[in-house]
Amino acid sequence: MKKTLLYIILLLYPISLFCQSSDEIIFRAMELEAKRATDSLQMAGLSKPFFVSYSVTDKELIEIKAVLGAIVYSNQSPRFRNISVKPLIGDYKTTNIISFNADMVSSRASAENDEGQLRRDLWLATDAAYKEAAATYRQKTASGKSNKNINDFLPAKPFVRTTVQYDTLRFDKEGWEKRAKELSAIFLNYPEIVNSSVTYKSSNTYYYHYNTEGTKFVSPAGLSLLTITASIKDKDGQTHKDKIEFVAVSDKYLPDLARCVSAIESMILSLKEMASATDITEYYSGPVMFEDQAVLKLFMENLVMKNGIIAKRDNINLNSGASRITKVDKSLVSRMGKKLVDQKITIKDASNYSHFQGMPVPGFIDIDAEGVARKDEIALIEKGLLKRMISGRMPADSGMTSTGSLRFNLLDKRASVNMLPTLLHITTEKGKSSAQLKKELLKSAASEGLEYAYIIRRYPELRDDISPKIYRVDVKTGRETPVKSATILTIMNTTVLKRIKTISAKEQIQVRVYENYPITVSLPSVIIIDDIELNQLNYNKENKQLISNPLQRN
């Protein structure tokens, strides 16, 4: 009887293993290795880690690029896996943390859902991470560079979610190759366009997290991105570039073929207009009206991309045996409660919204990469006054708490994270119509004795090479004339945002991908700012094509 029972158990054992879901295998492997680390991982003269977190990121990627009706790149990556380990030595007050994310060690791992193999990968990564943490902790404590007034790391309440509903994106490689070829072939009809491309990217990401505070969760996310670029040369040899970017949680929410064709044709007309524009010939100082993408540039660069409302701790540099603190731009931390932008402006971090105005928000997460849950929107700026900053579990100043904003990247093979909102809502209480704003622009310019004013509809953002779209507006007639080779001389910092003269009631929604992180921004479509300086940008006028485009018709 005992032999029979043993035989049945042996038969059922592999079945029970087979029936385990991939999620169960991943969580169990992380939990077992985290326990082993906190129970046994120790070096002479140091304590065991008081905190260990693991992240397992499973990802699938597809990328297709077409030029002039031909596929130049097409690749669908099989599912791959990255693991990240964060062991902390000491306590929440003083740990081995020296800079944003420097304490996290990442590596590739086997994509197979084999518990033994995954535990081995985690064990090797944990061993390496602990040794690195130990060396850092010794140097840091010996240097005395710890901030005694601020915790190095903030505790968080446990959050548990081991299952979640998610419709995995089904990559249509053949279908997107066909569409990319169709869209890129449009440029064959416009030989004056010297460079063009259509690029499609999409991803499925499953982010698993476990830490010894009791948090464990899975957070799936999809992203689809369609980017169309084109450039043209004018008669002087100056290149003008433009870009269209459609961002969505899946292909379902990308525009259809007809809308893409219309967008490309509009972009080509705009490029032709800029190529035939006249040079700005003299220095200008006066009111400027910013519209569309140019408004986004002003807010994103000053309040997000240069840290701005994102608070990060100063880095401690322990290299070469000499410790020193590398300052992170935290100028806004000291301005809490003070005026940061014009009093007509209110900005909220609405990253807790999964949908906005009927559309799903790309990159939405209800719990961040550190296990901090998001429930409410956060007022960052109220009527021009800085009220709160986006922050993580490594606070930049006393009294700061995590806003649950640490995000995992969705579009490349790295296991990187960054602190960014998914949705910003910028509003005003005293907005006017676009027609009223243009009248005010011309009136303001006339009052300064100017014959014309300027409208900027597009201007390069950080790490972007699109060309400006700038128009000179006749004060008497309101007629707009495109100009080229113009550059803004005014330093475009937060001080400029204090000088907003008038703002539109109409809002626009812009979705951008910044270094693999999608951000949705709802903001006014038009603003007028006084005392903006413009002048001519020097460029090489000899950079002409020596012979004509082979596609050019004679």
Coordinates of C-alpha atoms in Angstrom, one line a residue:
M1 CA 0.0 0.0 0.0
K2 CA 2.8 2.4 0.9
K3 CA 4.6 1.6 -2.3
T4 CA 1.5 2.3 -4.3
L5 CA 0.9 5.6 -2.6
L6 CA 4.6 6.6 -3.2
Y7 CA 4.2 5.7 -6.8
I8 CA 1.1 7.8 -7.2
I9 CA 2.9 10.8 -5.5
L10 CA 5.8 10.5 -7.8
L11 CA 3.5 10.4 -10.8
L12 CA 1.6 13.5 -9.7
Y13 CA 4.7 15.5 -8.7
P14 CA 5.8 16.5 -12.2
I15 CA 2.2 17.3 -13.1
S16 CA 2.0 19.7 -10.2
L17 CA 5.1 21.4 -11.4
F18 CA 3.8 21.6 -14.9
C19 CA 0.6 23.1 -13.7
Q20 CA 2.3 26.0 -11.9
S21 CA 1.8 29.3 -13.8
S22 CA 4.8 31.3 -14.9
D23 CA 3.8 34.0 -12.4
E24 CA 3.9 31.5 -9.6
I25 CA 7.3 30.2 -10.6
I26 CA 8.7 33.7 -10.8
F27 CA 7.3 34.9 -7.5
R28 CA 8.4 31.7 -5.7
A29 CA 12.0 32.0 -7.0
M30 CA 12.2 35.6 -6.0
E31 CA 10.8 34.9 -2.5
L32 CA 13.1 32.0 -1.8
E33 CA 16.2 33.8 -2.9
A34 CA 15.3 37.0 -1.0
K35 CA 14.9 34.9 2.2
R36 CA 18.2 33.2 1.6
A37 CA 19.8 36.6 1.1
T38 CA 18.4 38.2 4.3
D39 CA 19.1 35.0 6.3
S40 CA 22.6 34.1 5.2
L41 CA 24.2 36.7 2.9
Q42 CA 27.0 38.4 5.0
M43 CA 30.6 39.6 4.8
A44 CA 33.0 39.9 7.7
G45 CA 32.4 43.1 9.6
L46 CA 29.1 43.9 7.9
S47 CA 25.5 43.1 8.6
K48 CA 23.2 41.0 6.4
P49 CA 21.0 43.1 4.0
F50 CA 18.0 44.5 5.8
F51 CA 16.2 44.9 2.5
V52 CA 16.3 43.0 -0.8
S53 CA 14.2 43.7 -3.8
Y54 CA 14.0 41.8 -7.1
S55 CA 12.5 42.8 -10.4
V56 CA 12.0 40.4 -13.3
T57 CA 11.2 42.0 -16.6
D58 CA 9.9 39.9 -19.5
K59 CA 9.7 41.7 -22.8
E60 CA 8.8 41.1 -26.4
L61 CA 9.8 43.7 -29.0
I62 CA 9.2 44.4 -32.7
E63 CA 10.7 47.1 -34.9
I64 CA 10.1 47.7 -38.6
K65 CA 11.6 50.5 -40.7
A66 CA 10.7 51.4 -44.3
V67 CA 12.2 54.0 -46.6
L68 CA 10.7 54.9 -50.0
G69 CA 8.5 51.9 -50.2
A70 CA 11.1 49.3 -49.1
I71 CA 11.8 47.6 -45.8
V72 CA 15.3 48.4 -44.5
Y73 CA 14.9 46.8 -41.1
S74 CA 12.5 44.3 -39.6
N75 CA 13.0 42.4 -36.4
Q76 CA 10.7 40.7 -33.9
S77 CA 12.7 39.7 -30.8
P78 CA 11.7 36.5 -29.0
R79 CA 10.7 37.0 -25.4
F80 CA 13.7 37.9 -23.3
R81 CA 14.2 38.5 -19.6
N82 CA 16.2 40.9 -17.4
I83 CA 16.6 40.7 -13.6
S84 CA 17.4 43.5 -11.3
V85 CA 18.6 43.2 -7.7
K86 CA 18.7 45.9 -5.0
P87 CA 20.3 44.8 -1.6
L88 CA 20.5 47.4 1.1
I89 CA 22.9 47.2 4.0
G90 CA 22.5 49.2 7.3
D91 CA 19.1 50.6 7.9
Y92 CA 16.6 53.0 6.3
K93 CA 18.5 55.9 7.8
T94 CA 21.9 55.1 6.3
T95 CA 22.4 52.5 3.5
N96 CA 24.7 51.9 0.6
I97 CA 22.7 54.2 -1.6
I98 CA 24.9 56.9 -3.2
S99 CA 22.8 58.1 -6.2
F100 CA 19.6 57.5 -8.1
N101 CA 19.4 53.8 -9.1
A102 CA 23.2 53.3 -8.5
D103 CA 22.3 50.6 -6.0
M104 CA 20.4 48.4 -8.5
V105 CA 22.3 45.7 -10.4
S106 CA 20.8 44.3 -13.6
S107 CA 21.6 41.4 -15.9
R108 CA 20.1 39.2 -18.5
A109 CA 18.6 35.9 -17.4
S110 CA 17.2 32.8 -18.9
A111 CA 13.7 33.3 -20.4
E112 CA 12.6 29.8 -19.5
N113 CA 10.2 29.6 -16.6
D114 CA 12.3 27.0 -14.8
E115 CA 12.4 27.7 -11.1
G116 CA 15.8 26.2 -10.5
Q117 CA 17.4 28.2 -13.4
L118 CA 15.7 31.5 -12.3
R119 CA 16.9 30.9 -8.7
R120 CA 20.4 30.4 -10.0
D121 CA 20.3 33.6 -12.0
L122 CA 19.0 35.5 -9.0
W123 CA 21.6 34.0 -6.7
L124 CA 24.5 35.0 -9.0
A125 CA 23.1 38.5 -9.4
T126 CA 22.4 38.9 -5.6
D127 CA 25.9 37.7 -4.8
A128 CA 27.5 40.3 -7.1
A129 CA 25.1 43.1 -6.0
Y130 CA 25.8 42.4 -2.3
K131 CA 29.5 42.6 -2.8
E132 CA 29.2 45.8 -4.6
A133 CA 26.8 47.2 -1.9
A134 CA 29.3 46.2 0.8
A135 CA 32.2 48.0 -0.8
T136 CA 30.0 51.1 -1.3
Y137 CA 28.6 51.0 2.3
R138 CA 32.1 50.8 3.8
Q139 CA 33.4 53.8 1.7
K140 CA 30.3 55.8 2.3
T141 CA 30.2 55.3 6.1
A142 CA 34.0 55.9 6.3
S143 CA 33.6 59.2 4.4
G144 CA 30.9 60.5 6.7
K145 CA 29.0 61.8 3.7
S146 CA 25.6 60.5 4.8
N147 CA 22.9 63.1 5.2
K148 CA 22.0 62.9 8.9
N149 CA 18.7 64.7 8.4
I150 CA 17.2 62.6 5.6
N151 CA 16.6 58.9 5.4
D152 CA 18.5 57.3 2.6
F153 CA 15.5 55.1 1.8
L154 CA 11.9 55.4 2.8
P155 CA 9.8 52.3 4.0
A156 CA 6.7 51.5 2.1
K157 CA 3.5 49.6 2.9
P158 CA 3.3 46.1 1.4
F159 CA 1.3 45.7 -1.8
V160 CA 0.3 42.3 -3.2
R161 CA -1.1 41.6 -6.6
T162 CA -0.1 38.4 -8.3
T163 CA -2.6 38.3 -11.1
V164 CA -3.9 41.1 -13.4
Q165 CA -6.0 41.2 -16.5
Y166 CA -4.0 42.2 -19.6
D167 CA -4.6 41.6 -23.3
T168 CA -1.2 40.6 -24.7
L169 CA -0.4 42.5 -27.9
R170 CA -0.3 40.2 -31.0
F171 CA 2.4 41.5 -33.3
D172 CA 1.3 41.7 -36.9
K173 CA 4.7 41.7 -38.5
E174 CA 3.5 41.1 -42.0
G175 CA 0.7 43.7 -41.7
W176 CA 3.0 46.4 -40.4
E177 CA 5.6 45.7 -43.0
K178 CA 2.9 46.3 -45.6
R179 CA 1.7 49.5 -44.0
A180 CA 5.2 50.9 -43.5
K181 CA 6.0 50.3 -47.2
E182 CA 2.7 52.0 -48.2
L183 CA 3.3 55.0 -46.0
S184 CA 7.0 55.4 -46.9
A185 CA 6.2 55.1 -50.6
I186 CA 4.3 58.4 -50.5
F187 CA 7.6 60.2 -50.4
L188 CA 8.4 58.8 -53.9
N189 CA 6.0 61.4 -55.2
Y190 CA 8.0 64.2 -53.6
P191 CA 11.6 64.0 -54.9
E192 CA 12.4 67.4 -53.1
I193 CA 12.2 65.4 -49.8
V194 CA 15.8 64.3 -49.4
N195 CA 15.4 62.0 -46.5
S196 CA 12.4 60.2 -45.1
S197 CA 11.5 57.1 -43.0
V198 CA 8.6 55.3 -41.4
T199 CA 9.3 53.4 -38.2
Y200 CA 7.0 51.2 -36.2
K201 CA 7.8 49.8 -32.7
S202 CA 5.7 47.8 -30.3
S203 CA 6.3 46.0 -27.1
N204 CA 4.8 43.7 -24.5
T205 CA 6.3 44.1 -21.0
Y206 CA 5.6 42.1 -17.9
Y207 CA 7.2 43.6 -14.8
Y208 CA 7.4 41.3 -11.7
H209 CA 8.5 42.8 -8.4
Y210 CA 9.2 41.3 -5.0
N211 CA 10.8 42.8 -1.9
T212 CA 11.3 41.8 1.7
E213 CA 8.8 44.4 3.0
G214 CA 6.1 42.0 1.7
T215 CA 5.4 43.6 -1.6
K216 CA 4.9 41.4 -4.6
F217 CA 3.1 42.3 -7.8
V218 CA 3.0 41.9 -11.6
S219 CA 2.5 44.9 -13.8
P220 CA 2.0 44.3 -17.5
A221 CA 2.1 47.1 -20.1
G222 CA 2.0 47.5 -23.9
L223 CA 3.2 50.3 -26.1
S224 CA 3.0 51.0 -29.8
L225 CA 4.9 53.8 -31.5
L226 CA 4.7 55.0 -35.1
T227 CA 7.3 57.6 -36.1
I228 CA 7.5 59.4 -39.5
T229 CA 10.4 61.6 -40.4
A230 CA 11.2 63.7 -43.4
S231 CA 13.6 66.5 -44.4
I232 CA 14.1 68.9 -47.2
K233 CA 16.8 71.2 -48.4
D234 CA 16.2 74.8 -49.4
K235 CA 18.0 76.7 -52.2
D236 CA 20.7 77.8 -49.8
G237 CA 21.5 74.2 -48.7
Q238 CA 19.9 74.5 -45.3
T239 CA 18.1 71.3 -44.1
H240 CA 14.6 71.5 -42.6
K241 CA 13.4 68.4 -40.6
D242 CA 10.1 67.4 -39.3
K243 CA 8.6 64.5 -37.4
I244 CA 5.3 62.9 -36.7
E245 CA 4.9 60.7 -33.7
F246 CA 1.9 58.6 -32.8
V247 CA 2.0 56.9 -29.4
A248 CA -0.6 54.4 -28.0
V249 CA -1.0 51.5 -25.6
S250 CA -1.6 49.2 -28.6
D251 CA -2.0 49.1 -32.4
K252 CA -5.7 49.4 -31.9
Y253 CA -5.3 53.0 -30.8
L254 CA -2.9 54.1 -33.5
P255 CA -4.4 56.1 -36.4
D256 CA -5.7 54.3 -39.5
L257 CA -4.0 54.4 -42.9
A258 CA -6.1 57.3 -44.2
R259 CA -5.2 59.5 -41.2
C260 CA -1.5 58.6 -41.5
V261 CA -1.5 59.5 -45.2
S262 CA -3.2 62.9 -44.4
A263 CA -0.6 63.6 -41.7
I264 CA 2.3 62.9 -44.1
E265 CA 0.8 65.1 -46.8
S266 CA 0.4 67.9 -44.3
M267 CA 4.0 67.5 -43.1
I268 CA 5.3 67.6 -46.7
L269 CA 3.4 70.9 -47.3
S270 CA 4.8 72.3 -44.1
L271 CA 8.4 71.4 -45.1
K272 CA 7.9 73.0 -48.5
E273 CA 6.7 76.1 -46.8
M274 CA 9.7 76.3 -44.6
A275 CA 12.1 75.6 -47.5
S276 CA 10.7 78.6 -49.3
A277 CA 10.7 80.8 -46.2
T278 CA 12.8 84.0 -46.1
D279 CA 15.6 84.4 -43.6
I280 CA 15.1 86.4 -40.5
T281 CA 17.2 89.5 -41.1
E282 CA 17.3 91.4 -37.9
Y283 CA 17.2 91.1 -34.1
Y284 CA 13.8 91.1 -32.5
S285 CA 12.7 91.7 -28.9
G286 CA 9.0 91.7 -28.1
P287 CA 5.9 89.6 -27.5
V288 CA 5.9 86.1 -29.0
M289 CA 3.0 83.7 -29.3
F290 CA 3.8 80.0 -28.8
E291 CA 1.4 77.4 -30.2
D292 CA 1.0 73.6 -30.3
Q293 CA 4.3 71.8 -29.8
A294 CA 6.2 74.9 -28.9
V295 CA 4.0 75.3 -25.8
L296 CA 4.9 71.7 -24.8
K297 CA 8.6 72.4 -25.2
L298 CA 8.4 75.3 -22.8
F299 CA 6.7 73.3 -20.0
M300 CA 8.5 70.0 -20.5
E301 CA 12.0 71.3 -20.7
N302 CA 11.7 73.6 -17.8
L303 CA 9.6 71.5 -15.5
V304 CA 10.4 67.9 -16.4
M305 CA 13.4 67.2 -18.6
K306 CA 15.9 69.3 -16.5
N307 CA 14.7 67.6 -13.3
G308 CA 12.5 70.6 -12.5
I309 CA 9.6 69.3 -10.5
I310 CA 11.3 65.9 -10.2
A311 CA 13.3 65.8 -7.0
K312 CA 16.5 63.7 -6.9
R313 CA 19.1 63.5 -4.2
D314 CA 22.6 64.7 -4.6
N315 CA 25.0 62.0 -5.8
I316 CA 27.9 60.9 -3.6
N317 CA 31.0 60.2 -5.7
L318 CA 33.3 57.6 -4.1
N319 CA 35.7 57.1 -7.0
S320 CA 39.5 57.4 -6.8
G321 CA 39.4 57.0 -3.0
A322 CA 38.2 60.6 -2.6
S323 CA 34.5 61.0 -1.8
R324 CA 32.7 64.1 -2.9
I325 CA 29.1 65.1 -3.4
T326 CA 28.0 65.7 -7.0
K327 CA 25.2 68.2 -7.0
V328 CA 21.9 67.4 -8.8
D329 CA 19.9 70.4 -9.9
K330 CA 17.6 70.8 -6.9
S331 CA 17.0 74.5 -7.2
L332 CA 13.2 74.0 -7.1
V333 CA 13.4 72.2 -3.7
S334 CA 14.2 75.4 -2.0
R335 CA 11.4 77.2 -3.8
M336 CA 8.6 75.1 -2.2
G337 CA 5.6 77.3 -1.5
K338 CA 7.0 80.1 -3.7
K339 CA 6.0 81.4 -7.1
L340 CA 7.5 79.2 -9.9
V341 CA 5.3 80.1 -12.9
D342 CA 2.6 82.6 -13.8
Q343 CA -0.3 82.6 -11.3
K344 CA -2.7 81.7 -14.0
I345 CA -1.1 78.2 -14.2
T346 CA -2.0 75.1 -12.2
I347 CA -0.2 71.7 -12.8
K348 CA -1.4 68.4 -11.6
D349 CA 0.3 65.0 -11.8
A350 CA -2.6 62.9 -12.9
S351 CA -0.7 59.7 -13.4
N352 CA -3.3 57.8 -11.4
Y353 CA -5.6 58.1 -14.5
S354 CA -5.6 54.9 -16.6
H355 CA -7.8 56.8 -19.2
F356 CA -7.9 60.5 -20.1
Q357 CA -10.7 62.0 -22.3
G358 CA -11.8 58.5 -23.4
M359 CA -8.4 57.2 -24.4
P360 CA -6.1 54.8 -22.5
V361 CA -2.9 56.6 -21.2
P362 CA 0.3 55.1 -22.7
G363 CA 2.6 53.8 -20.0
F364 CA 0.0 53.9 -17.2
I365 CA 0.9 52.0 -14.0
D366 CA -1.1 51.9 -10.8
I367 CA 2.0 50.8 -8.8
D368 CA 5.5 52.0 -9.5
A369 CA 8.7 50.1 -10.0
E370 CA 9.5 50.4 -6.2
G371 CA 6.2 49.1 -5.1
V372 CA 4.5 52.4 -4.2
A373 CA 0.8 52.5 -5.2
R374 CA -0.8 55.5 -6.9
K375 CA -4.4 56.4 -5.9
D376 CA -4.9 60.2 -6.2
E377 CA -3.8 63.0 -8.5
I378 CA -1.1 65.3 -7.0
A379 CA -1.2 69.1 -7.1
L380 CA 2.3 70.1 -8.1
I381 CA 1.7 73.8 -8.8
E382 CA -1.3 75.7 -7.7
K383 CA -1.9 79.2 -9.2
G384 CA 1.8 79.5 -9.9
L385 CA 3.0 78.3 -6.5
L386 CA 5.1 75.2 -6.1
K387 CA 3.3 72.9 -3.7
R388 CA 4.9 69.4 -4.2
M389 CA 7.5 67.6 -6.3
I390 CA 7.6 64.2 -7.9
S391 CA 9.8 62.1 -5.7
G392 CA 10.9 58.5 -5.0
R393 CA 11.8 56.4 -2.0
M394 CA 15.2 58.1 -2.0
P395 CA 14.0 61.6 -0.8
A396 CA 15.8 64.7 -1.9
D397 CA 14.7 66.7 1.2
S398 CA 13.2 66.1 4.6
G399 CA 9.4 65.7 4.6
M400 CA 9.3 64.4 1.0
T401 CA 7.4 61.1 0.4
S402 CA 7.3 58.9 -2.7
T403 CA 4.7 59.9 -5.3
G404 CA 4.9 56.4 -6.9
S405 CA 6.5 57.7 -10.1
L406 CA 9.4 55.3 -10.7
R407 CA 8.7 53.7 -14.1
F408 CA 10.2 50.8 -16.0
N409 CA 11.1 51.4 -19.7
L410 CA 9.0 49.8 -22.4
L411 CA 10.8 50.2 -25.7
D412 CA 14.3 48.7 -25.4
K413 CA 16.2 45.7 -24.0
R414 CA 17.6 47.4 -21.0
A415 CA 16.2 46.9 -17.5
S416 CA 16.2 50.6 -16.7
V417 CA 13.9 52.7 -14.6
N418 CA 13.3 56.5 -14.4
M419 CA 11.2 58.9 -12.3
L420 CA 8.6 60.5 -14.6
P421 CA 4.9 61.2 -14.6
T422 CA 2.7 59.4 -17.1
L423 CA 0.1 62.2 -17.3
L424 CA 0.5 65.9 -16.6
H425 CA -2.5 68.2 -16.6
I426 CA -1.7 71.9 -17.1
T427 CA -4.7 74.2 -16.7
T428 CA -5.6 77.9 -16.5
E429 CA -8.7 79.7 -15.0
K430 CA -8.4 82.8 -17.1
G431 CA -8.1 81.5 -20.7
K432 CA -9.1 83.3 -23.9
S433 CA -9.9 82.2 -27.4
S434 CA -7.1 81.8 -30.0
A435 CA -8.6 84.7 -32.0
Q436 CA -8.4 86.9 -28.9
L437 CA -4.8 85.9 -28.3
K438 CA -3.7 86.8 -31.8
K439 CA -5.4 90.3 -31.4
E440 CA -3.6 90.8 -28.1
L441 CA -0.3 89.7 -29.7
L442 CA -0.6 92.4 -32.5
K443 CA -1.9 95.0 -30.0
S444 CA 1.0 94.4 -27.7
A445 CA 3.6 94.6 -30.5
A446 CA 2.0 97.8 -31.8
S447 CA 2.2 99.4 -28.3
E448 CA 6.0 98.7 -28.4
G449 CA 6.3 100.4 -31.8
L450 CA 7.0 97.2 -33.6
E451 CA 5.9 96.6 -37.2
Y452 CA 5.6 92.8 -36.6
A453 CA 5.5 90.1 -34.0
Y454 CA 6.3 86.4 -34.1
I455 CA 4.4 83.1 -33.7
I456 CA 6.4 80.0 -32.9
R457 CA 4.5 76.7 -33.6
R458 CA 7.4 74.3 -33.3
Y459 CA 10.8 74.4 -31.8
P460 CA 13.4 71.7 -31.2
E461 CA 13.2 70.0 -27.8
L462 CA 16.1 68.6 -25.9
R463 CA 17.9 65.8 -27.9
D464 CA 15.6 66.5 -30.9
D465 CA 16.7 67.8 -34.3
I466 CA 13.4 69.0 -35.8
S467 CA 13.4 72.4 -37.4
P468 CA 11.6 75.4 -36.0
K469 CA 8.3 76.6 -37.5
I470 CA 8.4 80.4 -37.0
Y471 CA 6.1 83.0 -38.6
R472 CA 6.5 86.8 -38.8
V473 CA 3.1 88.5 -38.3
D474 CA 2.4 91.9 -39.8
V475 CA 0.9 94.1 -37.0
K476 CA -1.4 96.0 -39.4
T477 CA -2.7 93.2 -41.5
G478 CA -2.2 90.1 -39.4
R479 CA -0.6 88.4 -42.4
E480 CA 1.7 85.5 -41.5
T481 CA 5.0 84.9 -43.3
P482 CA 7.2 81.9 -42.6
V483 CA 10.8 82.7 -41.7
K484 CA 13.8 80.4 -41.4
S485 CA 17.3 80.4 -39.7
A486 CA 15.8 82.0 -36.6
T487 CA 16.8 81.1 -33.1
I488 CA 15.6 82.1 -29.7
L489 CA 18.3 84.1 -27.8
T490 CA 16.3 84.4 -24.5
I491 CA 17.3 81.8 -21.9
M492 CA 14.2 79.7 -21.8
N493 CA 14.1 78.8 -18.0
T494 CA 11.3 78.9 -15.5
T495 CA 11.6 82.7 -15.3
V496 CA 10.1 82.9 -18.7
L497 CA 7.1 81.0 -17.5
K498 CA 6.5 83.8 -15.0
R499 CA 6.1 86.2 -17.9
I500 CA 3.1 84.6 -19.5
K501 CA 1.0 87.5 -20.7
T502 CA -2.1 85.7 -22.0
I503 CA -3.1 82.1 -22.2
S504 CA -5.7 80.2 -24.2
A505 CA -8.7 78.4 -22.7
K506 CA -8.5 75.7 -25.4
E507 CA -6.4 72.7 -24.4
Q508 CA -4.3 70.3 -26.5
I509 CA -3.1 66.8 -25.8
Q510 CA 0.4 65.9 -26.7
V511 CA 1.9 62.5 -26.2
R512 CA 5.7 62.1 -26.5
V513 CA 8.2 59.3 -25.8
Y514 CA 11.2 60.6 -23.9
E515 CA 14.0 58.0 -23.7
N516 CA 11.6 55.1 -23.9
Y517 CA 9.0 56.5 -21.5
P518 CA 5.7 57.8 -22.9
I519 CA 4.3 61.0 -21.3
T520 CA 0.9 62.4 -22.0
V521 CA 0.5 66.2 -21.4
S522 CA -2.8 68.1 -21.5
L523 CA -2.0 71.8 -21.7
P524 CA -3.1 75.1 -23.2
S525 CA -2.7 75.3 -26.9
V526 CA -1.5 78.9 -27.1
I527 CA 0.4 81.3 -24.8
I528 CA 1.9 84.7 -25.2
I529 CA 5.1 85.7 -23.5
D530 CA 6.6 89.2 -23.4
D531 CA 10.2 90.2 -24.1
I532 CA 11.4 87.2 -26.1
E533 CA 14.6 87.8 -28.2
L534 CA 15.1 86.3 -31.6
N535 CA 17.9 86.6 -34.1
Q536 CA 19.4 84.9 -37.1
L537 CA 21.2 81.6 -36.7
N538 CA 24.4 81.2 -38.6
Y539 CA 24.5 78.1 -40.7
N540 CA 26.5 76.7 -43.6
K541 CA 25.0 77.9 -46.8
E542 CA 27.5 75.9 -49.0
N543 CA 26.0 72.6 -48.0
K544 CA 24.1 72.2 -51.3
Q545 CA 23.7 68.9 -53.3
L546 CA 26.3 68.8 -56.1
I547 CA 24.0 66.9 -58.4
S548 CA 20.2 66.5 -58.5
N549 CA 18.1 63.8 -56.7
P550 CA 17.9 60.7 -59.0
L551 CA 14.1 60.7 -58.4
Q552 CA 13.8 64.4 -59.6
R553 CA 11.8 64.7 -62.7
N554 CA 13.4 66.8 -65.5

